[in-house]
Structures are given as C-alpha cells and as structure tokens.
PDB file of C-alpha atoms in Angstrom:
ATOM      1  CA  MET A 837     -19.918   6.946 -47.434  1.00 64.00           C
ATOM      2  CA  ILE A 838     -18.525   7.868 -50.847  1.00 66.00           C
ATOM      3  CA  ASP A 839     -18.879  11.555 -50.052  1.00 68.00           C
ATOM      4  CA  THR A 840     -16.960  10.993 -46.806  1.00 63.00           C
ATOM      5  CA  PHE A 841     -14.084   9.313 -48.663  1.00 62.00           C
ATOM      6  CA  ALA A 842     -14.062  12.149 -51.158  1.00 65.00           C
ATOM      7  CA  THR A 843     -13.956  14.757 -48.363  1.00 64.00           C
ATOM      8  CA  LEU A 844     -11.055  13.018 -46.735  1.00 63.00           C
ATOM      9  CA  ALA A 845      -9.227  12.633 -50.038  1.00 64.00           C
ATOM     10  CA  ASP A 846      -9.699  16.320 -50.772  1.00 62.00           C
ATOM     11  CA  THR A 847      -7.597  17.114 -47.682  1.00 58.00           C
ATOM     12  CA  LEU A 848      -4.587  15.187 -48.956  1.00 59.00           C
ATOM     13  CA  VAL A 849      -2.934  18.125 -50.693  1.00 56.00           C
ATOM     14  CA  ALA A 850       0.260  20.019 -50.055  1.00 49.00           C
ATOM     15  CA  GLY A 851       0.101  21.988 -46.845  1.00 55.00           C
ATOM     16  CA  TYR A 852      -3.040  20.281 -45.502  1.00 62.00           C
ATOM     17  CA  ASP A 853      -3.983  20.607 -41.865  1.00 70.00           C
ATOM     18  CA  VAL A 854      -3.511  17.340 -39.999  1.00 74.00           C
ATOM     19  CA  VAL A 855      -5.731  18.335 -37.116  1.00 78.00           C
ATOM     20  CA  ASP A 856      -8.536  19.332 -39.511  1.00 79.00           C
ATOM     21  CA  LEU A 857      -8.120  16.015 -41.321  1.00 78.00           C
ATOM     22  CA  LEU A 858      -8.579  14.056 -38.126  1.00 82.00           C
ATOM     23  CA  GLN A 859     -11.463  16.229 -36.957  1.00 85.00           C
ATOM     24  CA  THR A 860     -13.179  15.505 -40.248  1.00 83.00           C
ATOM     25  CA  LEU A 861     -12.636  11.794 -39.634  1.00 83.00           C
ATOM     26  CA  VAL A 862     -14.203  11.739 -36.142  1.00 87.00           C
ATOM     27  CA  GLU A 863     -17.156  13.863 -37.310  1.00 88.00           C
ATOM     28  CA  SER A 864     -17.714  11.597 -40.259  1.00 86.00           C
ATOM     29  CA  CYS A 865     -17.680   8.516 -38.054  1.00 86.00           C
ATOM     30  CA  ALA A 866     -20.138  10.080 -35.646  1.00 86.00           C
ATOM     31  CA  ALA A 867     -22.497  10.859 -38.571  1.00 87.00           C
ATOM     32  CA  LEU A 868     -22.113   7.488 -40.387  1.00 87.00           C
ATOM     33  CA  PHE A 869     -22.197   4.927 -37.580  1.00 89.00           C
ATOM     34  CA  ASP A 870     -24.544   4.106 -34.734  1.00 87.00           C
ATOM     35  CA  ILE A 871     -22.386   5.822 -32.092  1.00 90.00           C
ATOM     36  CA  ALA A 872     -22.689   8.897 -29.855  1.00 89.00           C
ATOM     37  CA  ALA A 873     -19.114  10.316 -30.124  1.00 89.00           C
ATOM     38  CA  ALA A 874     -15.710   9.684 -31.572  1.00 90.00           C
ATOM     39  CA  GLY A 875     -12.141  10.697 -30.826  1.00 89.00           C
ATOM     40  CA  ILE A 876      -8.584  10.067 -31.888  1.00 88.00           C
ATOM     41  CA  LEU A 877      -5.421   9.479 -29.991  1.00 88.00           C
ATOM     42  CA  LEU A 878      -2.187  10.139 -31.883  1.00 87.00           C
ATOM     43  CA  ALA A 879       1.317   9.138 -30.882  1.00 87.00           C
ATOM     44  CA  ASP A 880       4.085  11.707 -30.772  1.00 80.00           C
ATOM     45  CA  GLY A 881       7.680  11.124 -31.850  1.00 73.00           C
ATOM     46  CA  ASP A 882       8.372   9.239 -28.616  1.00 78.00           C
ATOM     47  CA  GLY A 883       5.369   6.956 -28.904  1.00 80.00           C
ATOM     48  CA  GLU A 884       3.343   8.746 -26.272  1.00 84.00           C
ATOM     49  CA  LEU A 885      -0.368   9.086 -27.096  1.00 87.00           C
ATOM     50  CA  GLU A 886      -2.266  12.411 -26.983  1.00 85.00           C
ATOM     51  CA  VAL A 887      -5.800  13.481 -27.788  1.00 85.00           C
ATOM     52  CA  VAL A 888      -5.887  15.324 -31.132  1.00 83.00           C
ATOM     53  CA  ALA A 889      -9.527  15.188 -32.181  1.00 85.00           C
ATOM     54  CA  SER A 890     -12.903  14.558 -30.622  1.00 88.00           C
ATOM     55  CA  THR A 891     -16.557  15.224 -31.311  1.00 87.00           C
ATOM     56  CA  SER A 892     -17.378  16.286 -27.735  1.00 83.00           C
ATOM     57  CA  GLU A 893     -15.787  17.281 -24.476  1.00 83.00           C
ATOM     58  CA  ALA A 894     -17.212  14.122 -22.927  1.00 82.00           C
ATOM     59  CA  SER A 895     -15.384  11.836 -25.330  1.00 81.00           C
ATOM     60  CA  ARG A 896     -12.200  13.894 -24.896  1.00 83.00           C
ATOM     61  CA  LEU A 897     -12.359  13.410 -21.100  1.00 84.00           C
ATOM     62  CA  VAL A 898     -12.717   9.635 -21.511  1.00 83.00           C
ATOM     63  CA  GLU A 899      -9.638   9.565 -23.778  1.00 82.00           C
ATOM     64  CA  VAL A 900      -7.628  11.718 -21.372  1.00 84.00           C
ATOM     65  CA  MET A 901      -8.527   9.316 -18.594  1.00 82.00           C
ATOM     66  CA  GLN A 902      -7.197   6.388 -20.688  1.00 80.00           C
ATOM     67  CA  LEU A 903      -3.928   8.212 -21.155  1.00 83.00           C
ATOM     68  CA  SER A 904      -3.668   9.069 -17.485  1.00 81.00           C
ATOM     69  CA  ALA A 905      -4.287   5.464 -16.463  1.00 76.00           C
ATOM     70  CA  ARG A 906      -2.253   4.104 -19.429  1.00 84.00           C
ATOM     71  CA  ALA A 907      -5.025   1.574 -19.811  1.00 88.00           C
ATOM     72  CA  GLY A 908      -8.178   1.191 -21.879  1.00 89.00           C
ATOM     73  CA  PRO A 909      -9.389  -0.043 -25.244  1.00 92.00           C
ATOM     74  CA  CYS A 910      -7.727   2.742 -27.270  1.00 90.00           C
ATOM     75  CA  VAL A 911      -4.418   2.322 -25.502  1.00 90.00           C
ATOM     76  CA  GLU A 912      -4.532  -1.445 -26.085  1.00 93.00           C
ATOM     77  CA  CYS A 913      -5.521  -0.896 -29.726  1.00 93.00           C
ATOM     78  CA  PHE A 914      -2.488   1.295 -30.285  1.00 93.00           C
ATOM     79  CA  ALA A 915      -0.194  -1.231 -28.566  1.00 92.00           C
ATOM     80  CA  THR A 916      -1.466  -4.236 -30.549  1.00 93.00           C
ATOM     81  CA  GLY A 917      -2.388  -2.605 -33.819  1.00 92.00           C
ATOM     82  CA  ALA A 918      -5.725  -4.524 -33.732  1.00 93.00           C
ATOM     83  CA  VAL A 919      -9.366  -3.548 -33.306  1.00 93.00           C
ATOM     84  CA  VAL A 920     -10.460  -3.636 -29.628  1.00 93.00           C
ATOM     85  CA  SER A 921     -14.186  -3.801 -28.943  1.00 92.00           C
ATOM     86  CA  LEU A 922     -15.726  -3.430 -25.553  1.00 93.00           C
ATOM     87  CA  SER A 923     -19.465  -4.005 -25.918  1.00 94.00           C
ATOM     88  CA  ASP A 924     -20.191  -3.109 -22.269  1.00 94.00           C
ATOM     89  CA  VAL A 925     -17.869  -0.972 -20.200  1.00 92.00           C
ATOM     90  CA  GLU A 926     -19.164  -2.731 -17.064  1.00 92.00           C
ATOM     91  CA  ASN A 927     -17.214  -5.770 -18.309  1.00 93.00           C
ATOM     92  CA  SER A 928     -13.940  -3.927 -18.376  1.00 92.00           C
ATOM     93  CA  PRO A 929     -10.973  -5.802 -16.967  1.00 93.00           C
ATOM     94  CA  PRO A 930      -9.696  -4.630 -13.525  1.00 92.00           C
ATOM     95  CA  ALA A 931      -6.779  -2.735 -15.046  1.00 90.00           C
ATOM     96  CA  TRP A 932      -9.271  -0.544 -16.911  1.00 91.00           C
ATOM     97  CA  GLN A 933     -11.165   0.542 -13.818  1.00 90.00           C
ATOM     98  CA  ARG A 934     -10.350   4.244 -14.164  1.00 89.00           C
ATOM     99  CA  PHE A 935     -11.354   4.204 -17.828  1.00 88.00           C
ATOM    100  CA  ARG A 936     -14.606   2.383 -16.926  1.00 89.00           C
ATOM    101  CA  ASP A 937     -15.492   4.915 -14.222  1.00 89.00           C
ATOM    102  CA  SER A 938     -14.768   7.806 -16.545  1.00 88.00           C
ATOM    103  CA  ALA A 939     -16.806   6.340 -19.385  1.00 88.00           C
ATOM    104  CA  ARG A 940     -19.719   5.633 -17.092  1.00 89.00           C
ATOM    105  CA  GLU A 941     -19.555   9.149 -15.656  1.00 87.00           C
ATOM    106  CA  GLN A 942     -19.691  10.653 -19.165  1.00 87.00           C
ATOM    107  CA  GLY A 943     -22.622   8.466 -20.135  1.00 88.00           C
ATOM    108  CA  PHE A 944     -20.817   5.984 -22.449  1.00 91.00           C
ATOM    109  CA  ALA A 945     -21.618   2.270 -22.281  1.00 92.00           C
ATOM    110  CA  ALA A 946     -19.558   0.720 -25.115  1.00 93.00           C
ATOM    111  CA  VAL A 947     -16.306   1.593 -26.900  1.00 92.00           C
ATOM    112  CA  HIS A 948     -14.720   0.370 -30.092  1.00 93.00           C
ATOM    113  CA  ALA A 949     -11.111   1.245 -30.870  1.00 93.00           C
ATOM    114  CA  ILE A 950      -9.817   1.168 -34.478  1.00 93.00           C
ATOM    115  CA  PRO A 951      -6.075   1.412 -35.183  1.00 94.00           C
ATOM    116  CA  LEU A 952      -4.636   4.161 -37.345  1.00 92.00           C
ATOM    117  CA  ARG A 953      -2.324   1.812 -39.153  1.00 88.00           C
ATOM    118  CA  LEU A 954      -0.542   1.411 -42.455  1.00 82.00           C
ATOM    119  CA  ARG A 955       1.158  -1.987 -42.952  1.00 82.00           C
ATOM    120  CA  GLU A 956       3.319  -2.388 -39.837  1.00 81.00           C
ATOM    121  CA  THR A 957       3.162   1.259 -38.778  1.00 81.00           C
ATOM    122  CA  THR A 958       0.561   2.232 -36.141  1.00 89.00           C
ATOM    123  CA  ILE A 959       0.419   5.884 -35.230  1.00 89.00           C
ATOM    124  CA  GLY A 960      -2.704   6.095 -33.096  1.00 90.00           C
ATOM    125  CA  ALA A 961      -6.237   4.922 -32.556  1.00 91.00           C
ATOM    126  CA  LEU A 962      -9.796   5.931 -33.430  1.00 92.00           C
ATOM    127  CA  ASN A 963     -12.301   5.704 -30.514  1.00 90.00           C
ATOM    128  CA  LEU A 964     -15.996   5.086 -31.285  1.00 93.00           C
ATOM    129  CA  LEU A 965     -18.194   5.535 -28.262  1.00 90.00           C
ATOM    130  CA  SER A 966     -21.860   4.543 -27.694  1.00 92.00           C
ATOM    131  CA  THR A 967     -24.282   5.395 -24.928  1.00 91.00           C
ATOM    132  CA  VAL A 968     -25.812   1.901 -25.014  1.00 93.00           C
ATOM    133  CA  PRO A 969     -24.132  -1.483 -24.687  1.00 94.00           C
ATOM    134  CA  GLY A 970     -23.654  -3.425 -27.894  1.00 91.00           C
ATOM    135  CA  THR A 971     -21.290  -4.264 -30.757  1.00 88.00           C
ATOM    136  CA  LEU A 972     -20.752  -2.466 -34.018  1.00 87.00           C
ATOM    137  CA  ARG A 973     -21.937  -4.185 -37.190  1.00 89.00           C
ATOM    138  CA  GLN A 974     -19.047  -5.914 -38.952  1.00 89.00           C
ATOM    139  CA  GLN A 975     -19.539  -3.785 -42.044  1.00 89.00           C
ATOM    140  CA  ASP A 976     -19.265  -0.661 -39.890  1.00 90.00           C
ATOM    141  CA  VAL A 977     -16.048  -1.871 -38.356  1.00 89.00           C
ATOM    142  CA  ARG A 978     -14.633  -2.427 -41.824  1.00 90.00           C
ATOM    143  CA  ALA A 979     -15.848   1.005 -42.985  1.00 90.00           C
ATOM    144  CA  ALA A 980     -14.352   2.718 -39.925  1.00 89.00           C
ATOM    145  CA  GLN A 981     -11.031   0.959 -40.528  1.00 90.00           C
ATOM    146  CA  ALA A 982     -11.071   2.066 -44.147  1.00 88.00           C
ATOM    147  CA  LEU A 983     -11.673   5.687 -43.109  1.00 86.00           C
ATOM    148  CA  ALA A 984      -8.889   5.422 -40.520  1.00 86.00           C
ATOM    149  CA  ASP A 985      -6.567   4.002 -43.162  1.00 85.00           C
ATOM    150  CA  VAL A 986      -7.237   6.957 -45.456  1.00 79.00           C
ATOM    151  CA  ALA A 987      -6.425   9.381 -42.606  1.00 78.00           C
ATOM    152  CA  THR A 988      -3.283   7.402 -41.753  1.00 82.00           C
ATOM    153  CA  ILE A 989      -2.082   7.621 -45.361  1.00 79.00           C
ATOM    154  CA  GLY A 990      -2.764  11.349 -45.229  1.00 72.00           C
ATOM    155  CA  ILE A 991      -0.503  11.719 -42.158  1.00 74.00           C
ATOM    156  CA  LEU A 992       2.320   9.419 -43.234  1.00 73.00           C
ATOM    157  CA  GLN A 993       2.141   9.856 -46.998  1.00 65.00           C
ATOM    158  CA  GLU A 994       4.432   7.814 -49.167  1.00 42.00           C
ATOM    159  CA  ARG A 995       7.641   9.591 -48.341  1.00 45.00           C
ATOM    160  CA  THR A 996       7.247   9.344 -44.556  1.00 53.00           C
ATOM    161  CA  LEU A 997       7.358   5.597 -44.652  1.00 46.00           C
ATOM    162  CA  ARG A 998      11.011   5.942 -45.744  1.00 50.00           C
ATOM    163  CA  GLU A 999      11.921   9.081 -43.776  1.00 56.00           C
ATOM    164  CA  SER A1000      11.420   8.630 -40.045  1.00 54.00           C
ATOM    165  CA  ASN A1001      12.392  12.266 -39.368  1.00 56.00           C
ATOM    166  CA  SER A1002       9.505  13.366 -41.564  1.00 58.00           C
ATOM    167  CA  VAL A1003       7.081  11.150 -39.582  1.00 60.00           C
ATOM    168  CA  ARG A1004       8.324  12.570 -36.293  1.00 67.00           C
ATOM    169  CA  GLU A1005       8.028  16.131 -37.512  1.00 68.00           C
ATOM    170  CA  GLN A1006       4.516  15.658 -38.954  1.00 66.00           C
ATOM    171  CA  LEU A1007       3.155  14.053 -35.764  1.00 71.00           C
ATOM    172  CA  THR A1008       4.898  16.622 -33.551  1.00 76.00           C
ATOM    173  CA  ASN A1009       3.411  19.476 -35.530  1.00 74.00           C
ATOM    174  CA  ALA A1010      -0.057  17.926 -35.270  1.00 77.00           C
ATOM    175  CA  LEU A1011       0.181  17.565 -31.505  1.00 79.00           C
ATOM    176  CA  THR A1012       1.659  21.028 -30.999  1.00 82.00           C
ATOM    177  CA  SER A1013      -1.154  22.488 -33.144  1.00 85.00           C
ATOM    178  CA  ARG A1014      -3.798  20.781 -31.001  1.00 84.00           C
ATOM    179  CA  VAL A1015      -2.447  22.373 -27.823  1.00 89.00           C
ATOM    180  CA  VAL A1016      -2.757  25.812 -29.378  1.00 92.00           C
ATOM    181  CA  ILE A1017      -6.237  24.976 -30.682  1.00 92.00           C
ATOM    182  CA  GLU A1018      -7.365  23.980 -27.185  1.00 92.00           C
ATOM    183  CA  GLN A1019      -6.038  27.337 -25.865  1.00 95.00           C
ATOM    184  CA  ALA A1020      -7.864  29.179 -28.658  1.00 95.00           C
ATOM    185  CA  LYS A1021     -11.104  27.375 -27.828  1.00 94.00           C
ATOM    186  CA  GLY A1022     -10.752  28.643 -24.281  1.00 94.00           C
ATOM    187  CA  VAL A1023     -10.256  32.132 -25.491  1.00 94.00           C
ATOM    188  CA  ILE A1024     -13.359  32.069 -27.681  1.00 95.00           C
ATOM    189  CA  SER A1025     -15.404  30.279 -25.007  1.00 94.00           C
ATOM    190  CA  HIS A1026     -14.519  32.986 -22.458  1.00 93.00           C
ATOM    191  CA  SER A1027     -14.974  35.978 -24.781  1.00 93.00           C
ATOM    192  CA  ARG A1028     -18.113  34.819 -26.477  1.00 93.00           C
ATOM    193  CA  GLY A1029     -19.708  33.031 -23.524  1.00 94.00           C
ATOM    194  CA  VAL A1030     -20.175  29.751 -25.400  1.00 95.00           C
ATOM    195  CA  SER A1031     -19.292  26.129 -24.708  1.00 94.00           C
ATOM    196  CA  MET A1032     -16.001  24.618 -25.776  1.00 92.00           C
ATOM    197  CA  GLU A1033     -17.776  22.649 -28.542  1.00 91.00           C
ATOM    198  CA  GLU A1034     -19.351  25.836 -29.866  1.00 93.00           C
ATOM    199  CA  ALA A1035     -16.083  27.653 -29.632  1.00 94.00           C
ATOM    200  CA  PHE A1036     -14.413  24.982 -31.765  1.00 93.00           C
ATOM    201  CA  VAL A1037     -17.160  25.317 -34.407  1.00 93.00           C
ATOM    202  CA  LEU A1038     -16.624  29.075 -34.596  1.00 94.00           C
ATOM    203  CA  LEU A1039     -12.849  28.601 -34.828  1.00 94.00           C
ATOM    204  CA  ARG A1040     -13.075  25.973 -37.560  1.00 91.00           C
ATOM    205  CA  ASN A1041     -15.714  27.870 -39.558  1.00 93.00           C
ATOM    206  CA  TYR A1042     -13.562  31.000 -39.501  1.00 94.00           C
ATOM    207  CA  ALA A1043     -10.523  29.079 -40.700  1.00 92.00           C
ATOM    208  CA  ARG A1044     -12.458  27.441 -43.563  1.00 90.00           C
ATOM    209  CA  SER A1045     -14.325  30.550 -44.680  1.00 92.00           C
ATOM    210  CA  ASN A1046     -11.076  32.532 -44.813  1.00 91.00           C
ATOM    211  CA  ARG A1047      -9.027  29.628 -46.315  1.00 88.00           C
ATOM    212  CA  VAL A1048      -6.512  29.787 -43.456  1.00 89.00           C
ATOM    213  CA  MET A1049      -5.062  26.768 -41.604  1.00 88.00           C
ATOM    214  CA  LEU A1050      -6.896  26.014 -38.353  1.00 91.00           C
ATOM    215  CA  SER A1051      -3.615  26.015 -36.379  1.00 89.00           C
ATOM    216  CA  GLN A1052      -2.719  29.502 -37.741  1.00 91.00           C
ATOM    217  CA  VAL A1053      -6.041  31.011 -36.737  1.00 93.00           C
ATOM    218  CA  ALA A1054      -5.686  29.423 -33.282  1.00 94.00           C
ATOM    219  CA  GLN A1055      -2.148  30.859 -32.834  1.00 93.00           C
ATOM    220  CA  GLU A1056      -3.300  34.316 -33.810  1.00 94.00           C
ATOM    221  CA  LEU A1057      -6.155  34.158 -31.301  1.00 94.00           C
ATOM    222  CA  VAL A1058      -3.769  33.042 -28.498  1.00 94.00           C
ATOM    223  CA  ASP A1059      -1.320  35.804 -29.497  1.00 93.00           C
ATOM    224  CA  GLN A1060      -4.220  38.261 -29.404  1.00 90.00           C
ATOM    225  CA  THR A1061      -3.533  39.420 -32.965  1.00 91.00           C
ATOM    226  CA  LEU A1062      -6.986  38.241 -34.103  1.00 89.00           C
ATOM    227  CA  VAL A1063     -10.499  38.490 -32.702  1.00 84.00           C
ATOM    228  CA  ILE A1064     -13.387  36.496 -34.102  1.00 84.00           C
TER     229      ILE A1064
END
C-alpha cells in the first residue's frame, strides 16, 4: 500500500499525464483489493461523465452503459459525493436495469463506487467491480477512498480550487487525451493483431520507456507519424 501511495505521489509533478495517473490508480486498486476490475468516470467542464481509465474492456463497457442510461452506482456516487456499494447487482433498483444487465453480461456481480472528491468538489467516481456478490471490507473502502483522494488532489492541485478555468482546462485535456488514446489502441490492435488491452500495454510501455507523455505517443500514432 505504501508503495502504491509513493507511485501516485511520484506522478504529481509539473507536466504529469492525468490519464496515466488515473490508469495507475485503477491498476493499483485491482492489485490491492479483492476485486476483478476497476474503472474511473471523470466529469468534463459541463459536468458530463466520461470513461477515462479502466483495467479491462469489460469494465469499460459496464461504465459506458451507466453513462448511456444515466443510472448506476457510479453515476449516483458522482451525484451524491458518497460511496455507493451494490453487493449484488441482482438487487439493483429498477432504474438501474440497463446497468444490471450489462454488468451481468460482462460477468460482474458486485460494484462499489468511490467518489473522486476533495472537500466539496467531486470530479468523478472510481468503480470497483467483483465477479462474486459481496461487500468490500471497511478498511479496503477507506484505503480506496484515500487513493482516490490522492488522485483527485493530483488533478485539481491547490491552484485549481481557486481557479475554475484551470479545473475546466485540466479535465477537458484529460478527456480529450483519452479519446485519442482509444483511437491509438485501435491502431495498434489492428496493426499488431492484439487485443485492446494488449494494445494499451504496448502503448503505455512505449511512452514510459521513452519518457514521453502517453497522450503525445497516442496522437503521433493516430497521425501516422509514429509506428510501434
């Protein structure tokens, strides 16, 4: 756990990559807690949620379904700024039917949503998904919230609490970068004949080994000025 906090803290430097920070967060949660997958929904400048990080295509599809239906634990978590735990997706309220069906189809049985929140500012939600029904241990919920808090601080930083334009720009850049990254994953998947998950690993490893921002590598791939 200490190593995870140290890794997240190391990203909080000038010019850090927001998408890479959030990807580190979801991967850390998947490794630390008794869950099968994790993902993050982040709000843009207009308060609309979008998927910016996930540990699998399955979890990404569940999150996209929540956004499409405008209903589900992560959506409610963002709206209330509070943890939302659904220990069994079969017990979802009627309004969450589309989310429940998607979660069931992707093999998930329980979901726990953690707010990305600093004081009164909520900018998104962290989704923790399990393949079996059940609740998270209370200490895991607290640890996940602490990790989410660190990531939130990384996005907002001190100055953005006072400068709403900076917040809007930071979030917009993160969401725009994610669109390009998804396109780059498709390019690599097609050219290398690998899955989208494997394509992302190749993309991220290249960015890190060459000390280049993930979004920059993705843009060059999409522009066909780089081949990896």
